[in-house]
Tab-separated table of C-alpha atoms in Angstrom:
chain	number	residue	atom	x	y	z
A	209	UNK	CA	111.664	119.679	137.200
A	210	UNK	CA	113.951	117.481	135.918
A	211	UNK	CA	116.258	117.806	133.296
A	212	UNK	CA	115.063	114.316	132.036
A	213	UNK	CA	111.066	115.558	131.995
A	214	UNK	CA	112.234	118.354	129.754
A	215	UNK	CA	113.784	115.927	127.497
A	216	UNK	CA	110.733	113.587	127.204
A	217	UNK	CA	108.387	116.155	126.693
A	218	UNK	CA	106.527	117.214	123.410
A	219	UNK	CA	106.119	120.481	121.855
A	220	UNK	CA	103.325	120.061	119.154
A	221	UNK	CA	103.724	122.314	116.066
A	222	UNK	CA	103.297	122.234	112.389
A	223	UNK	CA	103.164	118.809	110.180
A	224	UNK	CA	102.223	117.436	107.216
A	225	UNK	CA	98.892	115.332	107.060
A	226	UNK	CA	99.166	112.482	104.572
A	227	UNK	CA	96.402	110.110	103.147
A	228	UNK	CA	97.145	106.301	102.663
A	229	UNK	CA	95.721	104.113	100.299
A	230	UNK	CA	94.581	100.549	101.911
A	231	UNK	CA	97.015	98.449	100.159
A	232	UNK	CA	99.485	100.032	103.330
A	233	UNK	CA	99.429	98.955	107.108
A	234	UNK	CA	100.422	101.689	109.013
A	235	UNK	CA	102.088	99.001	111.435
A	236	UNK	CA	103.474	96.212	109.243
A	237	UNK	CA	104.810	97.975	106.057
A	238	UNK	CA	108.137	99.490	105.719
A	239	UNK	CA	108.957	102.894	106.129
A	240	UNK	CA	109.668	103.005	102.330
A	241	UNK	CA	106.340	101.419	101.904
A	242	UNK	CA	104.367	103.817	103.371
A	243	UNK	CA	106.755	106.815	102.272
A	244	UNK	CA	105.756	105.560	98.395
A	245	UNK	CA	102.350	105.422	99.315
A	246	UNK	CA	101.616	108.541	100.984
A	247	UNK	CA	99.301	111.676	99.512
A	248	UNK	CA	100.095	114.434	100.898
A	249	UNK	CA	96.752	117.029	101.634
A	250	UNK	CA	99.583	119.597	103.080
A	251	UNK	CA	101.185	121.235	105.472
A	252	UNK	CA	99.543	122.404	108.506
A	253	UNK	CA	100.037	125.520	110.412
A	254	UNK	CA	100.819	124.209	113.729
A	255	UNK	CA	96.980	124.105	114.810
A	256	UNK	CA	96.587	120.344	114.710
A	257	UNK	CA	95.357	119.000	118.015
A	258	UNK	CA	94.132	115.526	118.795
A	259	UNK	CA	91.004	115.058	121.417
A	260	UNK	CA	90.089	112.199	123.251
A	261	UNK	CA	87.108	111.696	125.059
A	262	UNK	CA	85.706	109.192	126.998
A	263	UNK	CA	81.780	108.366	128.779
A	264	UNK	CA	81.922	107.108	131.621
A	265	UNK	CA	79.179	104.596	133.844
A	266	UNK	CA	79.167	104.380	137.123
A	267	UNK	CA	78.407	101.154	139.432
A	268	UNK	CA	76.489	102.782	142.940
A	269	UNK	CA	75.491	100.512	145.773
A	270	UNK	CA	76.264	99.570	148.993
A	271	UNK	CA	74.767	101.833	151.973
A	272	UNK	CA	76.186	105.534	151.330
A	273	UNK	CA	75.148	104.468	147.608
A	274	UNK	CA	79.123	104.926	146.490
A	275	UNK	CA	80.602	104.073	143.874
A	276	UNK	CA	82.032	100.329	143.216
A	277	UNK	CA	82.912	100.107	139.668
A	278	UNK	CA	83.441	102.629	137.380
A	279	UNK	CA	83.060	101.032	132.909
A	280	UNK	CA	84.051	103.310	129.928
A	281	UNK	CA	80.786	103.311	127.855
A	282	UNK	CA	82.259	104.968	124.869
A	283	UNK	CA	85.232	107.062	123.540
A	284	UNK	CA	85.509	109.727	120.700
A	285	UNK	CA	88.867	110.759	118.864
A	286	UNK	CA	88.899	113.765	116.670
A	287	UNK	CA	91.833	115.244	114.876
A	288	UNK	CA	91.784	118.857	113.713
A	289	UNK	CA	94.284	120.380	111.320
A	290	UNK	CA	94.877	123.522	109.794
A	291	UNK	CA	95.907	123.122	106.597
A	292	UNK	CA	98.122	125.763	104.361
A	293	UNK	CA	98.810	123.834	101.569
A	294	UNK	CA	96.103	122.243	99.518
A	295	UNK	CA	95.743	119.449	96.390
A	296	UNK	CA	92.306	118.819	95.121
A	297	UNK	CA	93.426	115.458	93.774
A	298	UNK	CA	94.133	114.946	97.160
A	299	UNK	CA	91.453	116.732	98.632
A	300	UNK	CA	89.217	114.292	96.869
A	301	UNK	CA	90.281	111.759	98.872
A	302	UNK	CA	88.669	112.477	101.968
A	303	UNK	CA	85.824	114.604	100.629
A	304	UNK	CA	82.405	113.916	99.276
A	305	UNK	CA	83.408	115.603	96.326
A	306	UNK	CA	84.462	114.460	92.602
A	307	UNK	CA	87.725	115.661	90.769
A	308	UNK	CA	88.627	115.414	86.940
A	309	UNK	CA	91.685	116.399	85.779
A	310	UNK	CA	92.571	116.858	81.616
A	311	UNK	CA	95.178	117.998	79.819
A	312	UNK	CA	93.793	121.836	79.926
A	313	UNK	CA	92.468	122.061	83.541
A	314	UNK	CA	91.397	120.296	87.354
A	315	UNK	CA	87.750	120.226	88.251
A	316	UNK	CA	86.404	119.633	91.601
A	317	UNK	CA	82.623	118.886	91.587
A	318	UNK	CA	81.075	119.330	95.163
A	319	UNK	CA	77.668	117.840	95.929
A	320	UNK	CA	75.505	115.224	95.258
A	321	UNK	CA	77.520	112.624	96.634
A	322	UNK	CA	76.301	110.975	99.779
A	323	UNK	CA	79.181	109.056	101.561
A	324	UNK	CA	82.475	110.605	102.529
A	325	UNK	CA	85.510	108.024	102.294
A	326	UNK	CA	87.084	106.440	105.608
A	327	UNK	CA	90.899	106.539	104.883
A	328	UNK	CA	94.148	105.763	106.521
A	329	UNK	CA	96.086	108.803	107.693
A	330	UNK	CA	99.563	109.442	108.713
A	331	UNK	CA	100.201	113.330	110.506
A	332	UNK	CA	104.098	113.837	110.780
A	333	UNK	CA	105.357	116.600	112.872
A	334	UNK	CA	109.123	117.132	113.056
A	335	UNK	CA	110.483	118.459	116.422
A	336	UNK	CA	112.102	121.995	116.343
A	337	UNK	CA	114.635	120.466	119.216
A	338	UNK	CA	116.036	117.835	117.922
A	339	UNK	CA	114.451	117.091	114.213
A	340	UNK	CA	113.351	113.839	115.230
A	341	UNK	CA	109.516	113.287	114.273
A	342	UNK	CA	106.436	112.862	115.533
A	343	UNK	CA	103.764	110.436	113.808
A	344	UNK	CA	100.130	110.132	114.308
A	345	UNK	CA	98.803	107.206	113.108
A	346	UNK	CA	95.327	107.221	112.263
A	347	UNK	CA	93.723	104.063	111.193
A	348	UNK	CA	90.509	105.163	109.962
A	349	UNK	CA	89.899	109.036	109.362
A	350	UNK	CA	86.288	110.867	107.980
A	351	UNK	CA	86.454	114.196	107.131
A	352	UNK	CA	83.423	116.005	109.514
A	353	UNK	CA	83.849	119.617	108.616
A	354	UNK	CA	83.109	119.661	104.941
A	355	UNK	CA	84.943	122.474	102.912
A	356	UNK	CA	85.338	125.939	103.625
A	357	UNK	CA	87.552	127.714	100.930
A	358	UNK	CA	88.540	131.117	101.484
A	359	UNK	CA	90.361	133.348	99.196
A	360	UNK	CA	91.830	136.105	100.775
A	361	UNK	CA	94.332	138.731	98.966
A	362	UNK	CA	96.577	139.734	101.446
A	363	UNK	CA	96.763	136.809	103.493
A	364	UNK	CA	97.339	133.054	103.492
A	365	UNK	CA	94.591	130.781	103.589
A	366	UNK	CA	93.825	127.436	106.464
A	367	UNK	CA	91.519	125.279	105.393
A	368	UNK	CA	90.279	123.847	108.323
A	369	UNK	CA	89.728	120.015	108.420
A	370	UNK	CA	87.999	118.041	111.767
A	371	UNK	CA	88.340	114.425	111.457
A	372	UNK	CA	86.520	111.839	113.263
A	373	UNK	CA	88.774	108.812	113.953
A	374	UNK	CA	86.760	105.269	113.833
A	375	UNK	CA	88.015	101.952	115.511
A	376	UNK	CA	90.044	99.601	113.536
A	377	UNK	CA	88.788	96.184	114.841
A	378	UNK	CA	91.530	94.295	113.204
A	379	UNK	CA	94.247	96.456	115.449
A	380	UNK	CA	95.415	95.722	118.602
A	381	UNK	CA	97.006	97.998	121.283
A	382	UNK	CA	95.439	101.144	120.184
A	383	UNK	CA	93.104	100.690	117.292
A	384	UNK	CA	92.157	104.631	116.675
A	385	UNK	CA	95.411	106.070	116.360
A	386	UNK	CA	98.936	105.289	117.470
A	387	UNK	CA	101.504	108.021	118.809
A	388	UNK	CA	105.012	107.382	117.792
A	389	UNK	CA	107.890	109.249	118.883
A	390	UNK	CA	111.437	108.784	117.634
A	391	UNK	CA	114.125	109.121	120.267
Protein backbone atom coordinates (compact mmCIF):
# COMPACT_ATOMS: atom_id res chain seq x y z
CA UNK A 1 0.00 0.00 0.00
CA UNK A 2 0.86 3.24 -0.68
CA UNK A 3 1.97 5.83 1.41
CA UNK A 4 -0.60 8.15 -0.37
CA UNK A 5 -3.74 5.50 0.42
CA UNK A 6 -2.73 5.81 4.04
CA UNK A 7 -2.96 9.45 3.82
CA UNK A 8 -6.44 9.58 2.17
CA UNK A 9 -7.92 7.22 4.32
CA UNK A 10 -10.48 7.77 7.23
CA UNK A 11 -10.45 6.60 10.68
CA UNK A 12 -14.05 7.22 12.07
CA UNK A 13 -14.20 8.02 15.83
CA UNK A 14 -16.00 10.20 18.22
CA UNK A 15 -17.98 13.60 17.17
CA UNK A 16 -20.34 15.86 18.10
CA UNK A 17 -23.95 15.62 16.52
CA UNK A 18 -25.51 19.05 16.09
CA UNK A 19 -29.18 20.05 15.19
CA UNK A 20 -29.85 23.01 12.72
CA UNK A 21 -32.65 25.15 12.64
CA UNK A 22 -34.10 25.72 8.87
CA UNK A 23 -33.27 29.27 8.59
CA UNK A 24 -29.43 27.49 7.73
CA UNK A 25 -28.36 25.71 4.39
CA UNK A 26 -25.95 23.33 5.17
CA UNK A 27 -24.37 24.22 1.62
CA UNK A 28 -24.83 27.96 1.09
CA UNK A 29 -24.35 29.57 4.58
CA UNK A 30 -21.11 30.48 6.06
CA UNK A 31 -19.22 28.56 8.33
CA UNK A 32 -20.01 31.25 11.00
CA UNK A 33 -23.56 30.87 9.98
CA UNK A 34 -24.01 27.54 10.69
CA UNK A 35 -21.44 27.59 13.74
CA UNK A 36 -24.16 30.33 15.38
CA UNK A 37 -26.84 28.18 14.52
CA UNK A 38 -25.91 24.89 15.68
CA UNK A 39 -27.56 22.82 18.90
CA UNK A 40 -25.51 20.66 20.04
CA UNK A 41 -27.38 17.01 21.34
CA UNK A 42 -23.58 15.91 22.38
CA UNK A 43 -20.78 14.18 22.05
CA UNK A 44 -20.71 10.75 20.81
CA UNK A 45 -18.62 7.90 21.86
CA UNK A 46 -17.07 6.96 18.69
CA UNK A 47 -20.05 4.48 17.74
CA UNK A 48 -21.55 6.62 15.00
CA UNK A 49 -21.77 4.74 11.74
CA UNK A 50 -23.59 5.74 8.60
CA UNK A 51 -25.47 2.85 6.37
CA UNK A 52 -26.43 2.96 2.99
CA UNK A 53 -28.50 0.68 1.29
CA UNK A 54 -29.73 0.28 -1.92
CA UNK A 55 -32.74 -2.25 -3.88
CA UNK A 56 -31.91 -3.23 -6.72
CA UNK A 57 -34.21 -4.46 -10.17
CA UNK A 58 -33.04 -6.42 -12.54
CA UNK A 59 -33.79 -6.31 -16.50
CA UNK A 60 -33.65 -10.45 -17.73
CA UNK A 61 -34.12 -11.36 -21.35
CA UNK A 62 -32.50 -12.47 -24.18
CA UNK A 63 -32.00 -16.45 -24.56
CA UNK A 64 -29.90 -17.59 -21.34
CA UNK A 65 -32.54 -15.08 -19.67
CA UNK A 66 -29.35 -12.73 -18.42
CA UNK A 67 -29.31 -9.83 -17.24
CA UNK A 68 -29.43 -6.47 -19.51
CA UNK A 69 -30.07 -3.66 -17.26
CA UNK A 70 -29.73 -3.47 -13.84
CA UNK A 71 -32.24 0.16 -12.03
CA UNK A 72 -31.83 1.16 -8.31
CA UNK A 73 -35.47 0.90 -7.04
CA UNK A 74 -34.82 2.51 -3.75
CA UNK A 75 -32.10 3.53 -1.20
CA UNK A 76 -32.14 3.86 2.69
CA UNK A 77 -29.59 6.03 4.82
CA UNK A 78 -29.50 5.63 8.52
CA UNK A 79 -27.18 7.30 10.93
CA UNK A 80 -26.58 5.84 14.39
CA UNK A 81 -24.85 7.65 17.22
CA UNK A 82 -23.97 7.01 20.59
CA UNK A 83 -24.40 9.78 22.48
CA UNK A 84 -22.53 10.68 26.02
CA UNK A 85 -23.57 13.95 26.50
CA UNK A 86 -27.19 14.91 26.59
CA UNK A 87 -29.53 18.40 26.61
CA UNK A 88 -33.21 17.93 26.86
CA UNK A 89 -33.75 21.35 25.32
CA UNK A 90 -31.99 19.85 22.70
CA UNK A 91 -33.25 16.54 22.93
CA UNK A 92 -36.60 18.06 22.22
CA UNK A 93 -35.67 18.82 19.04
CA UNK A 94 -35.68 15.64 17.43
CA UNK A 95 -38.05 13.84 19.79
CA UNK A 96 -41.76 13.46 20.06
CA UNK A 97 -41.50 14.81 23.33
CA UNK A 98 -42.34 18.37 25.02
CA UNK A 99 -39.82 20.39 27.27
CA UNK A 100 -40.56 23.41 29.69
CA UNK A 101 -38.03 25.03 31.32
CA UNK A 102 -38.71 27.83 34.49
CA UNK A 103 -36.77 29.54 36.64
CA UNK A 104 -36.79 26.49 39.35
CA UNK A 105 -36.51 23.42 37.04
CA UNK A 106 -36.52 21.54 33.14
CA UNK A 107 -39.39 19.25 32.34
CA UNK A 108 -39.47 16.83 29.60
CA UNK A 109 -43.01 15.47 28.91
CA UNK A 110 -42.87 12.18 26.77
CA UNK A 111 -46.00 10.94 25.02
CA UNK A 112 -48.93 11.90 23.45
CA UNK A 113 -47.43 13.57 20.69
CA UNK A 114 -47.79 11.97 17.31
CA UNK A 115 -45.17 13.38 14.80
CA UNK A 116 -41.45 13.42 15.43
CA UNK A 117 -39.66 16.59 13.79
CA UNK A 118 -37.49 16.20 10.46
CA UNK A 119 -34.40 18.44 11.16
CA UNK A 120 -31.17 19.44 9.62
CA UNK A 121 -28.12 17.79 11.16
CA UNK A 122 -24.49 18.44 11.08
CA UNK A 123 -22.09 15.27 12.78
CA UNK A 124 -18.42 16.67 13.12
CA UNK A 125 -15.70 14.28 13.81
CA UNK A 126 -12.17 15.66 14.23
CA UNK A 127 -9.31 13.38 13.00
CA UNK A 128 -6.86 12.08 15.73
CA UNK A 129 -4.01 12.39 12.77
CA UNK A 130 -4.06 15.48 11.75
CA UNK A 131 -7.08 17.52 13.63
CA UNK A 132 -8.63 18.30 10.49
CA UNK A 133 -12.52 17.39 10.58
CA UNK A 134 -14.86 15.36 9.30
CA UNK A 135 -18.58 16.63 8.56
CA UNK A 136 -21.66 14.74 7.86
CA UNK A 137 -24.15 16.62 6.44
CA UNK A 138 -27.51 15.48 6.89
CA UNK A 139 -30.27 17.28 5.21
CA UNK A 140 -33.22 15.85 6.72
CA UNK A 141 -32.82 13.61 9.97
CA UNK A 142 -35.96 11.64 12.11
CA UNK A 143 -35.14 10.26 15.15
CA UNK A 144 -36.35 6.19 14.77
CA UNK A 145 -35.23 4.79 18.06
CA UNK A 146 -37.27 6.74 20.53
CA UNK A 147 -35.59 7.22 24.05
CA UNK A 148 -33.94 4.87 26.15
CA UNK A 149 -32.50 6.59 29.36
CA UNK A 150 -30.40 4.66 31.54
CA UNK A 151 -29.01 5.65 34.80
CA UNK A 152 -26.30 3.69 35.84
CA UNK A 153 -24.02 4.47 39.09
CA UNK A 154 -20.81 3.37 38.26
CA UNK A 155 -20.74 3.92 34.73
CA UNK A 156 -21.36 6.46 31.97
CA UNK A 157 -24.41 6.44 30.12
CA UNK A 158 -24.99 6.26 25.68
CA UNK A 159 -28.06 7.13 24.72
CA UNK A 160 -28.45 5.53 21.64
CA UNK A 161 -30.05 7.51 18.72
CA UNK A 162 -30.88 5.74 14.94
CA UNK A 163 -31.78 8.28 12.49
CA UNK A 164 -33.46 7.81 9.29
CA UNK A 165 -32.13 10.28 6.67
CA UNK A 166 -35.00 11.52 4.06
CA UNK A 167 -34.25 13.06 0.52
CA UNK A 168 -33.93 16.71 0.19
CA UNK A 169 -35.56 17.33 -3.27
CA UNK A 170 -34.35 20.83 -3.46
CA UNK A 171 -30.47 19.41 -3.26
CA UNK A 172 -28.46 18.41 -5.87
CA UNK A 173 -25.37 16.11 -5.93
CA UNK A 174 -26.22 14.15 -2.92
CA UNK A 175 -29.50 15.14 -1.41
CA UNK A 176 -29.38 12.70 1.88
CA UNK A 177 -26.22 13.60 3.29
CA UNK A 178 -22.95 15.07 2.10
CA UNK A 179 -19.38 13.81 3.33
CA UNK A 180 -16.89 16.54 3.67
CA UNK A 181 -13.39 16.11 4.43
CA UNK A 182 -10.91 18.89 5.07
CA UNK A 183 -7.45 18.31 3.65
Amino acid sequence: MSNNNNENSILFGAGELFVLPDSVDLDESTEEEIEEAMLKIGESSGESTLNYTQEFYDVRGGVGNDILASFVTSEEVMFNAGVCTLDMKVLNEISSTYYNEDESKRTLGIGGKRTVPVKQMLFVHTKRQDGKKLKLKMYRAQNRSGLQLTFNPTAESVFNFEFKLLSDPSKTNGNIVKIVEEI
